[in-house]
PDB file of C-alpha atoms in Angstrom:
ATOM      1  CA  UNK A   5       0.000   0.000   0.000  1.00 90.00           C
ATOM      2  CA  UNK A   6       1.270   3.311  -0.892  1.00 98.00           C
ATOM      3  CA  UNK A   7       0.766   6.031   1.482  1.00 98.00           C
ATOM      4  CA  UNK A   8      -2.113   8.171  -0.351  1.00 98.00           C
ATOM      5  CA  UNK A   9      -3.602   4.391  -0.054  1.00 98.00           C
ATOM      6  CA  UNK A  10      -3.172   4.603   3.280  1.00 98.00           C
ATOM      7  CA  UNK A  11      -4.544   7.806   3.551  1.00 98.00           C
ATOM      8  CA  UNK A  12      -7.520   7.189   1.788  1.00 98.00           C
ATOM      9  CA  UNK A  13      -8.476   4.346   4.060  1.00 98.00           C
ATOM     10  CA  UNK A  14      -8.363   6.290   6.922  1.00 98.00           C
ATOM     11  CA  UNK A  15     -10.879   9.194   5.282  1.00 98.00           C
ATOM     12  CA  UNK A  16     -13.488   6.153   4.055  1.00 98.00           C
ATOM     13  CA  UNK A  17     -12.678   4.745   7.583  1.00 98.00           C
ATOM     14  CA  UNK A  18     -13.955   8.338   9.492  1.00 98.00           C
ATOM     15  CA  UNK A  19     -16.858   8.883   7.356  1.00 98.00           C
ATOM     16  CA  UNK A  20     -17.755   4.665   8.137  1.00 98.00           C
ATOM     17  CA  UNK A  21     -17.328   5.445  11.622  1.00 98.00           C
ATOM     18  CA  UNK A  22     -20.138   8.363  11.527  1.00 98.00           C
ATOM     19  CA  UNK A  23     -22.471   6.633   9.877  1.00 97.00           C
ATOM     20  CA  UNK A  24     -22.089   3.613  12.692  1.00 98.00           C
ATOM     21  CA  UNK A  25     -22.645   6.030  15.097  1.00 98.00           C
ATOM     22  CA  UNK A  26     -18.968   6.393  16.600  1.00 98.00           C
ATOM     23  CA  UNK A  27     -18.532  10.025  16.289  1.00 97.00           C
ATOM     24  CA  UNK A  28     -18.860  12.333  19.107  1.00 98.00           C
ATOM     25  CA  UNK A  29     -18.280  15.778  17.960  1.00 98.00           C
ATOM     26  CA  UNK A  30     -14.689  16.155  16.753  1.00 98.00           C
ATOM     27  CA  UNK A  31     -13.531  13.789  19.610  1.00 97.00           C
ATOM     28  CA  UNK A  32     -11.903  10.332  18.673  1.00 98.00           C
ATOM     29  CA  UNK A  33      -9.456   9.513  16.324  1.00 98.00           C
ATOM     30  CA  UNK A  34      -7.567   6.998  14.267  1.00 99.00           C
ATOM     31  CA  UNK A  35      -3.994   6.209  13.054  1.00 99.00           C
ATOM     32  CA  UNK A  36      -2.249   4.121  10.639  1.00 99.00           C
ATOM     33  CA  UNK A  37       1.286   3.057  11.209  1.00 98.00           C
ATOM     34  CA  UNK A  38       3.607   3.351   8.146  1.00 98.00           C
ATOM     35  CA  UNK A  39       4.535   0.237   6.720  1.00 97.00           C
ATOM     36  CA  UNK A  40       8.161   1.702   5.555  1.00 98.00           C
ATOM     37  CA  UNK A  41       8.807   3.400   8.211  1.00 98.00           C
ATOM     38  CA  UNK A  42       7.280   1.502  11.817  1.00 98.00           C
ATOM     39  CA  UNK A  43       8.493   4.852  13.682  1.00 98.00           C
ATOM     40  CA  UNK A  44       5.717   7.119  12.383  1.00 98.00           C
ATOM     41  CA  UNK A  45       2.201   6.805  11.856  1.00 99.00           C
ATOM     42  CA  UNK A  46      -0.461   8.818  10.039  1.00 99.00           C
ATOM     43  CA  UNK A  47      -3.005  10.264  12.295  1.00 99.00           C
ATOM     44  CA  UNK A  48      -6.363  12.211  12.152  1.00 98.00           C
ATOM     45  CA  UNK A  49      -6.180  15.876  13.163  1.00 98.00           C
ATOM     46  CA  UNK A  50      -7.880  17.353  16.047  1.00 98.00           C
ATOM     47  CA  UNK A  51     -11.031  20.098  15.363  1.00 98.00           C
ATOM     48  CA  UNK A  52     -12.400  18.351  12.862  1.00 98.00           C
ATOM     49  CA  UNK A  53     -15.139  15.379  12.216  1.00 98.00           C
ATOM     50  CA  UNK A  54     -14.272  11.848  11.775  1.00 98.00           C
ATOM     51  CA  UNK A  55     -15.829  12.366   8.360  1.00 98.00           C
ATOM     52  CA  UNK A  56     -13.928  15.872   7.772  1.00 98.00           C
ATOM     53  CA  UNK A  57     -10.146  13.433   6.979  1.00 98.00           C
ATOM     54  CA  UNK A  58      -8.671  14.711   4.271  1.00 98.00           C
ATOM     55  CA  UNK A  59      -5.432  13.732   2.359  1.00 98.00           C
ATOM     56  CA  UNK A  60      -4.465  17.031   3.222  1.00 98.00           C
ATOM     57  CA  UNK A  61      -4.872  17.533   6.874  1.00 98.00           C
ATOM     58  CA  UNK A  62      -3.637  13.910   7.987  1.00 98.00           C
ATOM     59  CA  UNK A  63      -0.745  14.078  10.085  1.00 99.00           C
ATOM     60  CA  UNK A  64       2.476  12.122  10.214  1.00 98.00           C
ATOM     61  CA  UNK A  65       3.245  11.494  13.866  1.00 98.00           C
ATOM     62  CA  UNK A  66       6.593  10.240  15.223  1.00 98.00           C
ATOM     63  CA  UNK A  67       6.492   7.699  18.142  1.00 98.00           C
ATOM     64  CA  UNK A  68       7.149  10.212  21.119  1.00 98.00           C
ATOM     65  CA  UNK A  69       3.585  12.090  19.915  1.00 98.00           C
ATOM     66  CA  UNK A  70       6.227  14.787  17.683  1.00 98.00           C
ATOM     67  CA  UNK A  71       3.993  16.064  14.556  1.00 98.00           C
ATOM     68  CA  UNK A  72       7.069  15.550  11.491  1.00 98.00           C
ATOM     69  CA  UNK A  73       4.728  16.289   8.579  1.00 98.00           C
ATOM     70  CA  UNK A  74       1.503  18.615   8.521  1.00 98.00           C
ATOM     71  CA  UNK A  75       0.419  21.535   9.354  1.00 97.00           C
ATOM     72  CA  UNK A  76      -2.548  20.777  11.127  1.00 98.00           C
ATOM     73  CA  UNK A  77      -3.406  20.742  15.282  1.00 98.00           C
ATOM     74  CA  UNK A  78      -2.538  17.836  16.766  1.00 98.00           C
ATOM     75  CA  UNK A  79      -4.647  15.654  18.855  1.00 98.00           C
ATOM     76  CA  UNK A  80      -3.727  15.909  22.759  1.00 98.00           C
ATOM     77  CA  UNK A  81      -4.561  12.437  23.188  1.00 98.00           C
ATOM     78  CA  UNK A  82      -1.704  11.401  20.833  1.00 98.00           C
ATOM     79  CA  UNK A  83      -0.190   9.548  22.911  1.00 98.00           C
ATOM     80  CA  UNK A  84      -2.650   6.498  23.311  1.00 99.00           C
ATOM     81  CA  UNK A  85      -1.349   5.658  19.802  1.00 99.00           C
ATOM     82  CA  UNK A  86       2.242   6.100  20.160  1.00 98.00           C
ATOM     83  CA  UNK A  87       2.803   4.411  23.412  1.00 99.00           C
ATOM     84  CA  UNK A  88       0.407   1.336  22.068  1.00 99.00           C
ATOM     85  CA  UNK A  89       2.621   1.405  19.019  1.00 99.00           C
ATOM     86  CA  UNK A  90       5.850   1.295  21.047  1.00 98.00           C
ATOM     87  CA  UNK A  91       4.523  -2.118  23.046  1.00 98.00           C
ATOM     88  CA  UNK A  92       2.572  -3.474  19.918  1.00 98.00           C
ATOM     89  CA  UNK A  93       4.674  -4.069  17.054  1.00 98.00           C
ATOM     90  CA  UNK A  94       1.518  -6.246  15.708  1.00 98.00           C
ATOM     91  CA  UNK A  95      -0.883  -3.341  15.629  1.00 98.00           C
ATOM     92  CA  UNK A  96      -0.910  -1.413  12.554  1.00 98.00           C
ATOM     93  CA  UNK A  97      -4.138   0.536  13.304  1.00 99.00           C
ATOM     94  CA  UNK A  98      -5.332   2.177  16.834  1.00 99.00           C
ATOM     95  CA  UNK A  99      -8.601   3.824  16.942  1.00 99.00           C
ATOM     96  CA  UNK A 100     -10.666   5.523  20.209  1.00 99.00           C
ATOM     97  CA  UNK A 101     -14.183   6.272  19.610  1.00 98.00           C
ATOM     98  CA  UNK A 102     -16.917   7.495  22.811  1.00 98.00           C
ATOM     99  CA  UNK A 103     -19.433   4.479  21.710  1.00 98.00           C
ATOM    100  CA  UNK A 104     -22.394   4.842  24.509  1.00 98.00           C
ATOM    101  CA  UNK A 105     -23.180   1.260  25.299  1.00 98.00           C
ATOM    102  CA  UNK A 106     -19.411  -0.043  25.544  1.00 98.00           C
ATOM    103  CA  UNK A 107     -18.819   3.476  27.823  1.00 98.00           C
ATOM    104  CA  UNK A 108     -22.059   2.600  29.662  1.00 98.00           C
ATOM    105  CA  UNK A 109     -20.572  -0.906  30.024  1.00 98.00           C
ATOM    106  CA  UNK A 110     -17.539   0.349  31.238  1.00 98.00           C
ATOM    107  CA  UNK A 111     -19.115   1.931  34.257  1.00 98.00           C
ATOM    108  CA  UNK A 112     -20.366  -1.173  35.338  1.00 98.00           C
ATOM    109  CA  UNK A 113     -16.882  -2.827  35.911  1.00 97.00           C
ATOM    110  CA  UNK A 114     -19.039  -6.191  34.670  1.00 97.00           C
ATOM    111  CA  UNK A 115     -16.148  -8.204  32.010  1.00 96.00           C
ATOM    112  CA  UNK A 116     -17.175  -8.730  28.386  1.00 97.00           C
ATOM    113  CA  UNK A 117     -19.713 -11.828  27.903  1.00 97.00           C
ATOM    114  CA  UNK A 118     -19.942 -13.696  24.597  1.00 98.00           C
ATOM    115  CA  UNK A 119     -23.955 -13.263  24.623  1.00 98.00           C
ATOM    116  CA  UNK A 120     -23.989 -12.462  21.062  1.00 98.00           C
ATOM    117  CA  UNK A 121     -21.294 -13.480  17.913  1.00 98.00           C
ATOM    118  CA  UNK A 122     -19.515 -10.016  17.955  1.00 98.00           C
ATOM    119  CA  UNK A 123     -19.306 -10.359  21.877  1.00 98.00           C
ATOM    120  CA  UNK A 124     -17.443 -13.812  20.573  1.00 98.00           C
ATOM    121  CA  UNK A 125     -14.536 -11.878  18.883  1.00 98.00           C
ATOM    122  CA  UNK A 126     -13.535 -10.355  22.155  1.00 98.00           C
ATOM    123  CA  UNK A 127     -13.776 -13.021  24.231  1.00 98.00           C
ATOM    124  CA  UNK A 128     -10.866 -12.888  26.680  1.00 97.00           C
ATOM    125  CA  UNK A 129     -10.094  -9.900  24.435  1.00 98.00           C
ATOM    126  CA  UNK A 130     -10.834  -7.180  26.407  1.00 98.00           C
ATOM    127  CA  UNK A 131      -8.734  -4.796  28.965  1.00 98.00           C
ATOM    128  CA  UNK A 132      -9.815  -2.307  31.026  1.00 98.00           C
ATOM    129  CA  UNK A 133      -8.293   0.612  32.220  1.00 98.00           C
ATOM    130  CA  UNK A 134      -9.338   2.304  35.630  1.00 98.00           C
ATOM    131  CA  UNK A 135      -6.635   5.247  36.003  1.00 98.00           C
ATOM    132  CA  UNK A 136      -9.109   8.107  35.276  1.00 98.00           C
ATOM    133  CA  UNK A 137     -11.672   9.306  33.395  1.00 98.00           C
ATOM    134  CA  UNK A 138      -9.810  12.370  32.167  1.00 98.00           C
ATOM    135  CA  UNK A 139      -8.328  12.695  28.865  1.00 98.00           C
ATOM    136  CA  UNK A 140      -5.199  10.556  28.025  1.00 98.00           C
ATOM    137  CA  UNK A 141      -2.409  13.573  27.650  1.00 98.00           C
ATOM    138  CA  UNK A 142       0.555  12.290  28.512  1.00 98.00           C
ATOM    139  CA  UNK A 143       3.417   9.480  27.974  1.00 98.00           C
ATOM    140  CA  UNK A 144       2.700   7.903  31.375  1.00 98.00           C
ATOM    141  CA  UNK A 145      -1.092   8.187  30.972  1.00 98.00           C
ATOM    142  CA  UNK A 146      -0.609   6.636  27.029  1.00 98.00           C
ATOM    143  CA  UNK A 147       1.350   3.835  28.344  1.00 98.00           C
ATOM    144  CA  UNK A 148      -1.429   2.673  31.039  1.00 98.00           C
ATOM    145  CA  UNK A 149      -3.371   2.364  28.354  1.00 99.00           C
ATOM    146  CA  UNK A 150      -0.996   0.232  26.693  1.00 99.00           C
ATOM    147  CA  UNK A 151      -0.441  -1.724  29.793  1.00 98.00           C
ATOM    148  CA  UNK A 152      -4.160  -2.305  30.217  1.00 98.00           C
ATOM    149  CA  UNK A 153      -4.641  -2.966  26.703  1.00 99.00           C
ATOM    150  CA  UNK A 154      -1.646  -5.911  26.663  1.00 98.00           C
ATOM    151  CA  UNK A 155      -2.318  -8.135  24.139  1.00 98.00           C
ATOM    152  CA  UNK A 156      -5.628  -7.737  23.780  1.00 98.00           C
ATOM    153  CA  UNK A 157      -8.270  -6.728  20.624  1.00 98.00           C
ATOM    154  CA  UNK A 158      -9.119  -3.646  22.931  1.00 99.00           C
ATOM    155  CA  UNK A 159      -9.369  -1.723  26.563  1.00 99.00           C
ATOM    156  CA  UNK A 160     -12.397  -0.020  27.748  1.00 99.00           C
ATOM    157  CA  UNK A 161     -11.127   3.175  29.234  1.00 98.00           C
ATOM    158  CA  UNK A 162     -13.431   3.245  32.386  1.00 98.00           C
ATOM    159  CA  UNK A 163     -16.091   6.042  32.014  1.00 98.00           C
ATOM    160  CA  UNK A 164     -14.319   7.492  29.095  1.00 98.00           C
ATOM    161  CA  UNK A 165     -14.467   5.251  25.531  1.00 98.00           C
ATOM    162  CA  UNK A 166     -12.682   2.753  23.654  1.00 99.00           C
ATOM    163  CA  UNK A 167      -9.522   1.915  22.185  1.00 99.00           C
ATOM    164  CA  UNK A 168      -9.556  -0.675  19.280  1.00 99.00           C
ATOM    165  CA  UNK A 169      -6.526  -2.176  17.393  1.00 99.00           C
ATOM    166  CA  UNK A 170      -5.758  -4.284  14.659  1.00 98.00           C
ATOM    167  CA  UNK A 171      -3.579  -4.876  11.837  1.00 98.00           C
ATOM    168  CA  UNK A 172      -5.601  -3.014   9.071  1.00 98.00           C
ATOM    169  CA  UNK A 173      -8.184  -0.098   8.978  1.00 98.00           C
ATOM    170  CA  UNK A 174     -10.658  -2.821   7.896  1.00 98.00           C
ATOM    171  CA  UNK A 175      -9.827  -4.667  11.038  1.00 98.00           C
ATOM    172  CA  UNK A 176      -9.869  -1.943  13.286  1.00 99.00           C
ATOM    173  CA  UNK A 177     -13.688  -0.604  11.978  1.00 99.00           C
ATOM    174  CA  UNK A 178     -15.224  -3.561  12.084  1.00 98.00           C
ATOM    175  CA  UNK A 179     -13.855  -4.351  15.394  1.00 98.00           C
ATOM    176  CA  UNK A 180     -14.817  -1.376  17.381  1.00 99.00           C
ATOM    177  CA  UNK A 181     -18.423  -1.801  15.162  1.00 98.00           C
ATOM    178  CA  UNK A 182     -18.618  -5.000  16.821  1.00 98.00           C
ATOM    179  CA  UNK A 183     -17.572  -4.151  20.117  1.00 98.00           C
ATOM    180  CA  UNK A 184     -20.174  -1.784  20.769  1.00 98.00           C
ATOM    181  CA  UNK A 185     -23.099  -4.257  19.315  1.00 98.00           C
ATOM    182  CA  UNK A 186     -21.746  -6.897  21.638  1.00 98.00           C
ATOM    183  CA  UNK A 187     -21.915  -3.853  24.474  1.00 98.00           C
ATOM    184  CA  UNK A 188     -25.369  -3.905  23.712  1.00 98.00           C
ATOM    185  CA  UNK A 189     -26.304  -7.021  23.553  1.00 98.00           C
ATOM    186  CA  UNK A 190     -24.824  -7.627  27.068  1.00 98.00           C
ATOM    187  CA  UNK A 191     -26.551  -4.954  28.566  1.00 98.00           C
ATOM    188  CA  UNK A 192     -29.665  -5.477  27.150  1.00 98.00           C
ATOM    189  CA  UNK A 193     -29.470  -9.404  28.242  1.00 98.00           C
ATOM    190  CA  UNK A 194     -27.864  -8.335  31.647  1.00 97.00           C
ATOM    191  CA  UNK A 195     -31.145  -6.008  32.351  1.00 97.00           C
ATOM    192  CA  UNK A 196     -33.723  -8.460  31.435  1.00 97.00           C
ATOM    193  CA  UNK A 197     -31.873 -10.456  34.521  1.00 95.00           C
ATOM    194  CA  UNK A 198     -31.243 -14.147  34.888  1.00 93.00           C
ATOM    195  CA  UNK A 199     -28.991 -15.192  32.097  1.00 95.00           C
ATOM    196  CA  UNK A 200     -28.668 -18.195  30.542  1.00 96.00           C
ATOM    197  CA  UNK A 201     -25.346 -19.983  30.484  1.00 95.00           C
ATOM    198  CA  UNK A 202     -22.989 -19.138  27.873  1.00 96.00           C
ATOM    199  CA  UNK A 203     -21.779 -21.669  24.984  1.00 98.00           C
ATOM    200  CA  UNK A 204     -19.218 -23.958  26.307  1.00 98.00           C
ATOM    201  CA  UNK A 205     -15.209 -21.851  25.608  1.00 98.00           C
ATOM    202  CA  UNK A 206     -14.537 -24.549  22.793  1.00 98.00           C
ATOM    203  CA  UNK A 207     -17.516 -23.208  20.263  1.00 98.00           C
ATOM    204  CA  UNK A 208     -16.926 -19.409  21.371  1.00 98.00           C
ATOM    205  CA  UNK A 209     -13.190 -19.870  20.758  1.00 98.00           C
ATOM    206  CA  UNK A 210     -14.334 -21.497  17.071  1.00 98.00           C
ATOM    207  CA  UNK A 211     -16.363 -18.984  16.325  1.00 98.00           C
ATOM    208  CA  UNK A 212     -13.954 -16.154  17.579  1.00 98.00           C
ATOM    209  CA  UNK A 213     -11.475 -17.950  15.455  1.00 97.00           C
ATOM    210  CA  UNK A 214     -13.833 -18.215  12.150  1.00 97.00           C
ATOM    211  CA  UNK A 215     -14.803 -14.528  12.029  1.00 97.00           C
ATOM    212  CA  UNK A 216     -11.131 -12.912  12.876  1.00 97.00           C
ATOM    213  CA  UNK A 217      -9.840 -13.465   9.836  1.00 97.00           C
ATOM    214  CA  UNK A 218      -8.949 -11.021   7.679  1.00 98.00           C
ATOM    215  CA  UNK A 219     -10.907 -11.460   5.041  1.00 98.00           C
ATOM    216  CA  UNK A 220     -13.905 -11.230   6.749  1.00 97.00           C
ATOM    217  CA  UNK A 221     -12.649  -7.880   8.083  1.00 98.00           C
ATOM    218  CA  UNK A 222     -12.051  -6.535   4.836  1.00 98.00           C
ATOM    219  CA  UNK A 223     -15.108  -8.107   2.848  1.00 98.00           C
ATOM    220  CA  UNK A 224     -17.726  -6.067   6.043  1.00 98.00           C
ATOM    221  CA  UNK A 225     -15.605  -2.834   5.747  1.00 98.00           C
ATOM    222  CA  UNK A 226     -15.876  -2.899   1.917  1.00 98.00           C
ATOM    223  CA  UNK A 227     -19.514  -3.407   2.207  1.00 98.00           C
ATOM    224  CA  UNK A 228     -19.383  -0.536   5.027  1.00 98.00           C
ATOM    225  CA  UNK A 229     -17.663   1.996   2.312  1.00 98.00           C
ATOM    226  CA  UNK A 230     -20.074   0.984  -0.101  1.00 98.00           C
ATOM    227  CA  UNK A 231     -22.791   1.914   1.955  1.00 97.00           C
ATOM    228  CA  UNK A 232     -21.206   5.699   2.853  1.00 97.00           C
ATOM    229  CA  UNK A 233     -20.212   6.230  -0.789  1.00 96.00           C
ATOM    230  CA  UNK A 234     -24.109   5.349  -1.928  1.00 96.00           C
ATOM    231  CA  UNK A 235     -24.980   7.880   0.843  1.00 89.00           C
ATOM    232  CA  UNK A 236     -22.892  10.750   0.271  1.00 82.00           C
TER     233      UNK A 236
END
């Protein structure tokens, strides 16, 4: 992929993100590590939309949060990507969205069940991180995150949002997508009360394992850009 490919990813990936419901004003943001150079990563720009990415006002980002192309305003929460790219060398793709049921699921300190299939794909998949519900504006705060994210598909930050990672954009969307369906799902089974059992760990971990790959990823996102492009 060439970076304008990259780029262009990341602006279908905002306005796919808006019409799921992820946006929150200007707040939340994606980045893209650059495949021929791991050390910097394109990243959206802060003031504007999810859907207002343009090749133009992406930023390239080096891994101690220092803007080293662009002219735009960087994001203060910056450094959730760098520091996750420091400890992940597997991610390609960080994104942190303010998605109401998995924040609302957050507060209740309750672990992700696999009541639905998307809850499958994060089974034992999920971190949490409990620091604070302020904004994440510093090294030290970025790597908690990190640390609470470990090896997982993504972190809840407690009262706050998500962070979602993955090794493409495709993965990434769909993933944080799915996350907040399987918030939802949980919830809305958790409140009716009395829950049945879950499947037995074998068939969730079959089913986690049959709709992670990444062709799946990338056939739903396609269909998801699709779907914007028909409605812009």
């Amino acid at each position: 992929m060439t970076h304008d490919d990259i780029k262009q990813q990341l602006i279908w990936a905002g306005k796919v993100l808006v019409g799921e419901g992820q946006d929150d004003f200007t707040r939340g943001h994606i980045s893209f590590r650059l495949p021929d150079n791991p050390s910097l990563f394109f990243m959206k720009p802060h003031s504007v939309g999810l859907d207002e990415i343009t090749m133009e006002n992406i930023l390239t980002i080096d891994l101690e949060g220092n803007v080293v192309a662009g002219t735009s305003r960087r994001h203060s929460e910056v450094y959730i990507h760098s520091e996750i790219f420091k400890a992940r060398p597997d991610v390609n793709c960080v994104l942190h969205t303010h998605p109401p049921y998995s924040i609302a699921l957050s507060a209740t300190g309750r672990a992700m069940r696999a009541y639905s299939q998307p809850g499958a794909l994060f089974f034992e998949s999920v971190g949490v991180y409990t620091d604070t519900i302020n904004l994440i504006r510093t090294t030290g705060m970025g790597a908690g995150v990190a640390k609470a994210l470990a090896s997982n598909r993504a972190v809840l930050l407690k009262n706050h949002g998500v962070v979602v990672v993955g090794a493409s954009v495709a993965e990434t969307v769909v993933g944080v997508i799915m996350l907040e369906n399987a918030a939802q799902v949980q919830l809305l089974t958790e409140a009716a009360g009395d829950p049945a059992p879950e499947f037995p760990r074998a068939d969730i971990e079959k089913l986690k394992h049959d709709i992670s790959r990444p062709e799946q990823f990338q056939i739903n996102f396609d269909y998801l850009v699709r779907r914007a492009k028909r409605r812009a």
